[in-house]
Rosetta silent file (secondary structure, phi, psi, omega in degrees, C-alpha in Angstrom):
SEQUENCE: MSLWDIATNLEDVSVGLHQLQNLLQIYDERIEDELEFVGKHPGHGSVSYFVDRYDTLRSLLEVMQSHAKDTADTLQKQIDSICAAAKFQKQSEA
SCORE:     score description
SCORE:     0.000 S_00000001
   1 L     0.000  131.183 -178.448  107.883   80.032  128.248 S_00000001
   2 L   -81.548  166.094  175.805  111.020   81.264  129.967 S_00000001
   3 H   -59.678  -36.239  179.965  111.261   83.919  132.632 S_00000001
   4 H   -62.727  -42.692  177.899  112.853   86.173  130.035 S_00000001
   5 H   -62.514  -41.219  178.348  109.839   85.788  127.734 S_00000001
   6 H   -63.211  -45.139  179.834  107.502   86.599  130.606 S_00000001
   7 H   -62.685  -39.253  178.536  109.526   89.665  131.523 S_00000001
   8 H   -63.782  -42.945  177.570  109.517   90.832  127.912 S_00000001
   9 H   -63.550  -41.133  178.001  105.744   90.452  127.746 S_00000001
  10 H   -65.874  -34.613  176.800  105.337   92.347  131.001 S_00000001
  11 H   -62.816  -39.061  176.213  107.587   95.089  129.644 S_00000001
  12 H   -61.137  -40.820  177.598  105.195   95.448  126.702 S_00000001
  13 H   -63.994  -41.253  179.223  102.327   95.857  129.170 S_00000001
  14 H   -61.187  -41.923  177.151  104.346   98.457  131.041 S_00000001
  15 H   -61.754  -41.918  178.115  104.876  100.425  127.831 S_00000001
  16 H   -61.874  -39.461  177.379  101.125  100.274  127.201 S_00000001
  17 H   -66.788  -37.797  177.207  100.422  101.642  130.658 S_00000001
  18 H   -63.289  -40.623  177.047  102.911  104.449  130.074 S_00000001
  19 H   -63.243  -38.598  176.835  101.098  105.279  126.857 S_00000001
  20 H   -60.796  -43.678  177.378   97.835  105.307  128.822 S_00000001
  21 H   -59.065  -42.280  179.040   99.325  107.807  131.240 S_00000001
  22 H   -63.868  -42.189  178.601  100.327  110.007  128.306 S_00000001
  23 H   -64.376  -38.747  177.082   96.854  109.800  126.790 S_00000001
  24 H   -64.361  -36.177  176.952   95.288  110.737  130.103 S_00000001
  25 H   -65.121  -42.194  177.170   97.572  113.746  130.267 S_00000001
  26 H   -62.442  -42.054  177.436   96.466  114.804  126.791 S_00000001
  27 H   -58.581  -45.792 -179.717   92.838  114.348  127.881 S_00000001
  28 H   -59.139  -46.877  179.755   93.491  116.531  130.903 S_00000001
  29 H   -63.620  -39.810 -178.413   95.041  119.284  128.782 S_00000001
  30 H   -67.098  -42.858 -178.833   92.218  119.083  126.256 S_00000001
  31 H   -65.581  -32.215  175.439   89.458  119.275  128.821 S_00000001
  32 H   -64.483  -42.490  177.559   91.119  122.384  130.249 S_00000001
  33 H   -62.037  -42.817 -179.773   91.064  123.951  126.768 S_00000001
  34 H   -64.061  -40.771  179.589   87.406  123.014  126.337 S_00000001
  35 H   -64.987  -36.771  176.787   86.496  124.514  129.682 S_00000001
  36 H   -62.508  -42.874  177.273   88.240  127.733  128.709 S_00000001
  37 H   -61.199  -44.578 -179.424   86.167  127.829  125.510 S_00000001
  38 H   -60.894  -40.292  178.961   83.016  127.163  127.474 S_00000001
  39 H   -62.329  -28.309 -179.778   83.844  130.026  129.817 S_00000001
  40 H   -85.140  -13.565 -178.261   84.043  132.385  126.840 S_00000001
  41 L  -129.910   63.805 -172.768   80.653  131.249  125.430 S_00000001
  42 L   -69.919  -14.927 -176.056   78.385  130.995  128.478 S_00000001
  43 L   -81.379  -15.522 -176.743   75.085  131.408  126.590 S_00000001
  44 L   -72.036  138.087 -174.714   75.226  128.119  124.687 S_00000001
  45 H   -60.090  -45.024 -177.967   72.902  125.415  126.123 S_00000001
  46 H   -72.023  -18.276 -179.489   75.351  122.507  126.241 S_00000001
  47 H   -63.842  -44.325 -177.655   77.930  124.725  127.881 S_00000001
  48 H   -65.231  -36.183  176.646   76.065  124.888  131.181 S_00000001
  49 H   -62.294  -45.387  179.835   75.740  121.086  131.266 S_00000001
  50 H   -61.663  -43.478 -179.947   79.492  120.703  130.731 S_00000001
  51 H   -61.414  -42.448  179.205   80.284  123.220  133.449 S_00000001
  52 H   -63.581  -32.699 -176.907   77.991  121.367  135.867 S_00000001
  53 H   -92.467   -7.124 -172.617   79.714  118.046  135.084 S_00000001
  54 H   -58.989  -45.270 -178.597   83.293  119.319  135.022 S_00000001
  55 H   -60.690  -39.563  178.245   84.117  118.535  138.670 S_00000001
  56 H   -65.852  -44.649  179.116   82.880  114.972  138.246 S_00000001
  57 H   -63.314  -40.521  179.843   84.854  114.512  135.030 S_00000001
  58 H   -64.240  -42.501  178.102   87.972  115.988  136.642 S_00000001
  59 H   -62.695  -42.290  178.043   87.679  113.618  139.618 S_00000001
  60 H   -60.578  -44.562  178.704   87.301  110.669  137.282 S_00000001
  61 H   -60.692  -44.524 -179.315   90.403  111.693  135.382 S_00000001
  62 H   -62.852  -39.362  177.438   92.438  112.049  138.589 S_00000001
  63 H   -65.462  -42.141  178.675   91.408  108.567  139.750 S_00000001
  64 H   -62.812  -43.549  179.553   92.364  107.086  136.356 S_00000001
  65 H   -62.179  -44.939 -179.252   95.739  108.824  136.430 S_00000001
  66 H   -63.743  -44.158  179.910   96.466  107.637  139.948 S_00000001
  67 H   -64.440  -43.046  179.606   95.445  104.061  139.158 S_00000001
  68 H   -62.676  -41.924  179.869   97.494  103.960  135.980 S_00000001
  69 H   -66.494  -45.707  179.228  100.590  105.264  137.772 S_00000001
  70 H   -61.455  -42.320  179.518  100.238  102.832  140.693 S_00000001
  71 H   -64.865  -42.671  179.288   99.714   99.910  138.325 S_00000001
  72 H   -64.220  -39.788  178.427  102.711  100.887  136.224 S_00000001
  73 H   -63.979  -44.789  178.720  104.918  101.189  139.324 S_00000001
  74 H   -63.692  -43.314  179.588  103.846   97.766  140.597 S_00000001
  75 H   -61.822  -41.492  179.676  104.307   96.228  137.191 S_00000001
  76 H   -63.414  -37.639  176.860  107.823   97.661  136.881 S_00000001
  77 H   -63.292  -39.615  178.282  108.777   96.117  140.228 S_00000001
  78 H   -66.399  -41.712  178.202  107.544   92.744  138.972 S_00000001
  79 H   -60.550  -46.291 -179.987  109.493   93.094  135.754 S_00000001
  80 H   -61.439  -40.633  179.287  112.669   93.939  137.671 S_00000001
  81 H   -65.233  -43.403 -179.763  112.188   90.920  139.958 S_00000001
  82 H   -66.334  -41.851  178.576  111.627   88.538  137.074 S_00000001
  83 H   -62.853  -40.167  177.767  114.648   89.869  135.189 S_00000001
  84 H   -64.461  -40.848  178.644  116.802   89.415  138.292 S_00000001
  85 H   -65.962  -40.416  178.795  115.517   85.841  138.711 S_00000001
  86 H   -65.724  -39.016  177.527  116.184   85.083  135.047 S_00000001
  87 H   -64.052  -43.481  178.673  119.715   86.480  135.328 S_00000001
  88 H   -63.660  -42.486  179.074  120.358   84.363  138.422 S_00000001
  89 H   -61.603  -43.525 -179.383  118.951   81.296  136.681 S_00000001
  90 H   -64.371  -40.989  178.789  121.140   81.898  133.634 S_00000001
  91 H   -66.740  -35.136  179.429  124.256   82.317  135.800 S_00000001
  92 H   -68.660  -32.628 -179.260  123.409   79.095  137.690 S_00000001
  93 H   -77.911  -20.635 -176.737  123.128   77.150  134.463 S_00000001
  94 L   -78.760    0.000    0.000  126.493   78.371  133.193 S_00000001
């Protein structure tokens, strides 16, 4: 497998991580909507459980978002390095 193939595969992983970031953002927006609904219907039994757990769920989401972003940034740096090495290798062979 060439460096180019490796870089292409890593780029696919990077796209997947970007999609994960987008999904986490949608989750964040949705949970905000749900909490708003819960605030309007305080008498329902499951509502109080959700309200009690919201801070924990929010913290979990923030950690996932941060980890996904850091991983994507690191991965992009690796992709750029591999592409540069492959370009140098190709120029050396010519």
